[in-house]
Coordinates of C-alpha atoms in Angstrom, one line a residue:
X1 CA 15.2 2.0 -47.1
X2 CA 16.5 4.2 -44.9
X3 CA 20.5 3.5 -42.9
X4 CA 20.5 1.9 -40.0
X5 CA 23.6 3.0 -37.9
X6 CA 24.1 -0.4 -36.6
X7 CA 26.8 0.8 -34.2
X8 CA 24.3 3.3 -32.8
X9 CA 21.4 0.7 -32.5
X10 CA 24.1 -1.6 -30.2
X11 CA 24.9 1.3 -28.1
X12 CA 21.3 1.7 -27.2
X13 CA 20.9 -1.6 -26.9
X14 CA 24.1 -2.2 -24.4
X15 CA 23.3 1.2 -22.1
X16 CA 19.3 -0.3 -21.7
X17 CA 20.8 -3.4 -20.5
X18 CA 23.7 -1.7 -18.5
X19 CA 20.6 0.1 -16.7
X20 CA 18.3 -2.6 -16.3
X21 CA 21.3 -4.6 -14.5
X22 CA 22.0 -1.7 -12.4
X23 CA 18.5 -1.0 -11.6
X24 CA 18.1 -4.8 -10.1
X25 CA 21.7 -4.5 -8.5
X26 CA 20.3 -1.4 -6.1
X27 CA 17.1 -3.6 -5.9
X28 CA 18.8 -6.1 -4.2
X29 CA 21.3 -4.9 -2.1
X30 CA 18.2 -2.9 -0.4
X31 CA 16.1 -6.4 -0.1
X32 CA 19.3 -8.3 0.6
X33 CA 22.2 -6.2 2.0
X34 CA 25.5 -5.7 0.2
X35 CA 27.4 -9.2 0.8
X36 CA 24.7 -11.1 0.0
X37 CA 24.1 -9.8 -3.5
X38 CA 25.4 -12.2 -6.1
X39 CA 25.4 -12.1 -10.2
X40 CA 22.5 -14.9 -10.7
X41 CA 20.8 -13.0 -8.4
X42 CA 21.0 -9.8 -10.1
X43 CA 20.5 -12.0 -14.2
X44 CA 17.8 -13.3 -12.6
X45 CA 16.0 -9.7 -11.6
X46 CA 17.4 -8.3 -14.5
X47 CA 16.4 -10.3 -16.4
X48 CA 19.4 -10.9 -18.4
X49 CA 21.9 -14.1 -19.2
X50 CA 24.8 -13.8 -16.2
X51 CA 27.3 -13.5 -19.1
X52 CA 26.3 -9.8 -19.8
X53 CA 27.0 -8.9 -16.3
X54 CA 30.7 -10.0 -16.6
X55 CA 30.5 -8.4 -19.8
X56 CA 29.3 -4.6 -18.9
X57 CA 31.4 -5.2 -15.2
X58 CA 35.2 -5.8 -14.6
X59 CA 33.3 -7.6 -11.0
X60 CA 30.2 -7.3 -8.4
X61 CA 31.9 -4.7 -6.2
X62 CA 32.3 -2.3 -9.5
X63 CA 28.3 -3.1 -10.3
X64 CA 27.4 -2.8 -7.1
X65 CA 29.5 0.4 -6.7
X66 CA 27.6 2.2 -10.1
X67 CA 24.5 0.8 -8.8
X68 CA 24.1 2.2 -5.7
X69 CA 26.5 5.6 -6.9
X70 CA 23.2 5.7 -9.6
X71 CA 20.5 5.5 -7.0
X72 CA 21.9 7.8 -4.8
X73 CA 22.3 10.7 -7.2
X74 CA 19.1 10.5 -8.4
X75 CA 17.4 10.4 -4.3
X76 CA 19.4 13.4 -3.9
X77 CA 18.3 15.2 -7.4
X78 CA 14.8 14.4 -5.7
X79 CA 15.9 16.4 -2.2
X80 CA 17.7 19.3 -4.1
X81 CA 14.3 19.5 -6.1
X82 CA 12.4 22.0 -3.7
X83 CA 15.4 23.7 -2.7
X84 CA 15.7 25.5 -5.8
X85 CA 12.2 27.6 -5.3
X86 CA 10.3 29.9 -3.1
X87 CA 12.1 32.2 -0.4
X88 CA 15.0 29.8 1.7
X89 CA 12.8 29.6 4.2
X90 CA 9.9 28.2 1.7
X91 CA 13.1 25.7 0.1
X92 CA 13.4 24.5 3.8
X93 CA 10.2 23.4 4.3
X94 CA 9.8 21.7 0.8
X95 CA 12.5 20.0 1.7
X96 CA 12.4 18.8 4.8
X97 CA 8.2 18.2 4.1
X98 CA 9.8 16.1 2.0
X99 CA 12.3 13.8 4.5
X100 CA 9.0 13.4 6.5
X101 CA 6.9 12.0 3.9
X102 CA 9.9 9.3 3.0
X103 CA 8.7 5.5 3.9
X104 CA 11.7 4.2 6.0
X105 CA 11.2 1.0 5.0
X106 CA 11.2 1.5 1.0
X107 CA 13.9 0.4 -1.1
X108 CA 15.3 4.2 -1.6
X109 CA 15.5 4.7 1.8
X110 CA 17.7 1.5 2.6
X111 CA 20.1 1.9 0.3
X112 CA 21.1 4.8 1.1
X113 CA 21.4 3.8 5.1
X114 CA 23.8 0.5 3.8
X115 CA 25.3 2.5 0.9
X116 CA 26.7 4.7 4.2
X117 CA 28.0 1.9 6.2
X118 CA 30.0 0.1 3.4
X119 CA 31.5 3.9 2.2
X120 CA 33.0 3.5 5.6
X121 CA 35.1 0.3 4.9
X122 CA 35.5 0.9 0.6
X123 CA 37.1 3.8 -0.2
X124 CA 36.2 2.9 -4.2
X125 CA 32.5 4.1 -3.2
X126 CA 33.3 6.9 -1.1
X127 CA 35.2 8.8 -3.7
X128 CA 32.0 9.4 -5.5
X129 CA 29.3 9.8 -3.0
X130 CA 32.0 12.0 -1.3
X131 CA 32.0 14.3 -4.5
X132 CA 28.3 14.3 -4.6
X133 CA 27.6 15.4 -0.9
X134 CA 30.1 18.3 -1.8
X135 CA 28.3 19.9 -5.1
X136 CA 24.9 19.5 -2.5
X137 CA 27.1 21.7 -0.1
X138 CA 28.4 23.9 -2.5
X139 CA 24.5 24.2 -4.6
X140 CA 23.3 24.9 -0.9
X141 CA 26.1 27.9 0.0
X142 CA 25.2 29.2 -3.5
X143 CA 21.4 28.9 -2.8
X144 CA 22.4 30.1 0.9
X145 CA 24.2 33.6 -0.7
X146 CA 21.6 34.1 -3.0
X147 CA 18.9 34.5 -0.2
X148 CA 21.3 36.6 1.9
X149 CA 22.0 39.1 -1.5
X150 CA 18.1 39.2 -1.8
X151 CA 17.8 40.2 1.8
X152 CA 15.9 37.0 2.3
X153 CA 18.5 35.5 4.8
X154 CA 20.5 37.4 7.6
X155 CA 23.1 39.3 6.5
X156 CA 25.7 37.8 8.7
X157 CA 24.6 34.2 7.6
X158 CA 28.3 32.9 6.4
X159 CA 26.6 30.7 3.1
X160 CA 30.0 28.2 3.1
X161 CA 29.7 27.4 6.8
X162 CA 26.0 27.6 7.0
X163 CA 25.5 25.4 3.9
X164 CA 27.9 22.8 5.8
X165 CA 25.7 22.8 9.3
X166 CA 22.4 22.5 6.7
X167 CA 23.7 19.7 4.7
X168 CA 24.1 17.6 7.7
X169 CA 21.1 18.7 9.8
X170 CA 18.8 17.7 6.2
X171 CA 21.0 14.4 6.2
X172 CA 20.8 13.7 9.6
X173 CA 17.1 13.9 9.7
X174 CA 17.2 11.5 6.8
X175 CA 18.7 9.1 8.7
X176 CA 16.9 9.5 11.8
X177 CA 13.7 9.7 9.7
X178 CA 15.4 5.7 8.6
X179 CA 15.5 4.5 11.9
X180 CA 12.9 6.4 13.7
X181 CA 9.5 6.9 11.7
X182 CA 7.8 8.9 15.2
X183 CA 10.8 11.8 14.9
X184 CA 9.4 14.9 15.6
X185 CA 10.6 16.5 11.7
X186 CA 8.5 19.0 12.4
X187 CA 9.9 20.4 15.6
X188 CA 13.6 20.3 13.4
X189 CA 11.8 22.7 11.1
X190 CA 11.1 25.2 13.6
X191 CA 14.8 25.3 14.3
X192 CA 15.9 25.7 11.4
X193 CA 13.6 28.4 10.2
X194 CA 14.5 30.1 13.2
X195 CA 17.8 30.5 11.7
X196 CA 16.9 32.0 8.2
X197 CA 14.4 33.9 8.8
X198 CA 15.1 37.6 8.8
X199 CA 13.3 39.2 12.2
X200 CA 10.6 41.8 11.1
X201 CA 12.0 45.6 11.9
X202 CA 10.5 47.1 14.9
X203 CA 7.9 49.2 14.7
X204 CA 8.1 53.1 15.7
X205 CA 6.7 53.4 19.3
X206 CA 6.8 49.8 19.4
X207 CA 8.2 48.1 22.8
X208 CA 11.8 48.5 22.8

């Protein structure tokens, strides 16, 4: 017969349950809200005994925290998705095609809105969403450079500073997007495209 690395087998074992008790944490607090999430609620989603969950978390706030930290990286691995192909101008449109197609009311979308609001008041959860929203700022001013190198963007574009105004304007259409399904995305894009798009030289004899 052959080994069995026992050790190995338990580590699978314990990250599969870490996940599946994760998974129902960022469940619930988009059903339920935050505060209102509570360990037998999440053993009982999970289904798991409530004993693991103090086992794999020092308390809810830490579970939560990972939960939610979890969810969000993986929405925003989502958005970066179509940013990484086609002119910028083509990554725009992906990607804000993409905001527009998002159901406000699913569970994706309302964590992210509360995951926002409690950020505010726990500096434990900000530290982490802060550092992701800044590699999607800096993978955007690299992104943002590359275009203007390839002649595909202005060539006074500044990527840093433009990458910071782009960042927001995708995340604030998120969150409109959240609160307002009728936003006009589409009129957003025009803006924006407005801004990357290099203007076709004039033509010889053309109107001045």
């Amino acid at each position: 017969m052959p080994n069995i690395d026992r050790a190995a087998v338990g580590q699978g074992r314990g990250r599969a349950t870490r996940l599946k008790i994760t998974t129902a944490a960022a469940e619930l607090v988009a059903e339920l809200g935050w505060d209102a999430v509570t360990t037998r609620a999440v053993a009982a989603r999970a289904g798991v005994n409530q004993a693991l969950i103090h086992y794999h978390f020092e308390s809810m706030d830490a579970l939560l925290r990972e939960a939610v930290v979890a969810a969000l990286e993986e929405t925003m691995a989502e958005a970066a998705g179509p940013l990484a192909h086609g002119s910028l101008a083509e990554a725009l449109t992906g990607t804000v095609a993409a905001i527009e197609h998002i159901d406000p009311r699913s569970p994706a979308a309302i964590l992210l809105a509360e995951s926002l609001v409690r950020a505010v008041r726990d500096p434990r959860l900000a530290e982490p969403i802060v550092a992701g929203l800044r590699e999607f700022r800096r993978m955007l001013a690299d992104r943002v450079a590359r275009a203007v190198a390839d002649g595909d963007a202005p060539a006074d574009l500044p990527p840093a500073a433009f990458s910071t105004f782009l960042a927001a304007s995708l995340d604030g259409l998120l969150l409109h997007r959240i609160v307002d399904p009728d936003l006009d995305v589409a009129g957003a894009l025009d803006i924006l495209l407005r801004l990357v798009v290099v203007p076709a030289p004039a033509r010889p004899g053309g109107p001045s």
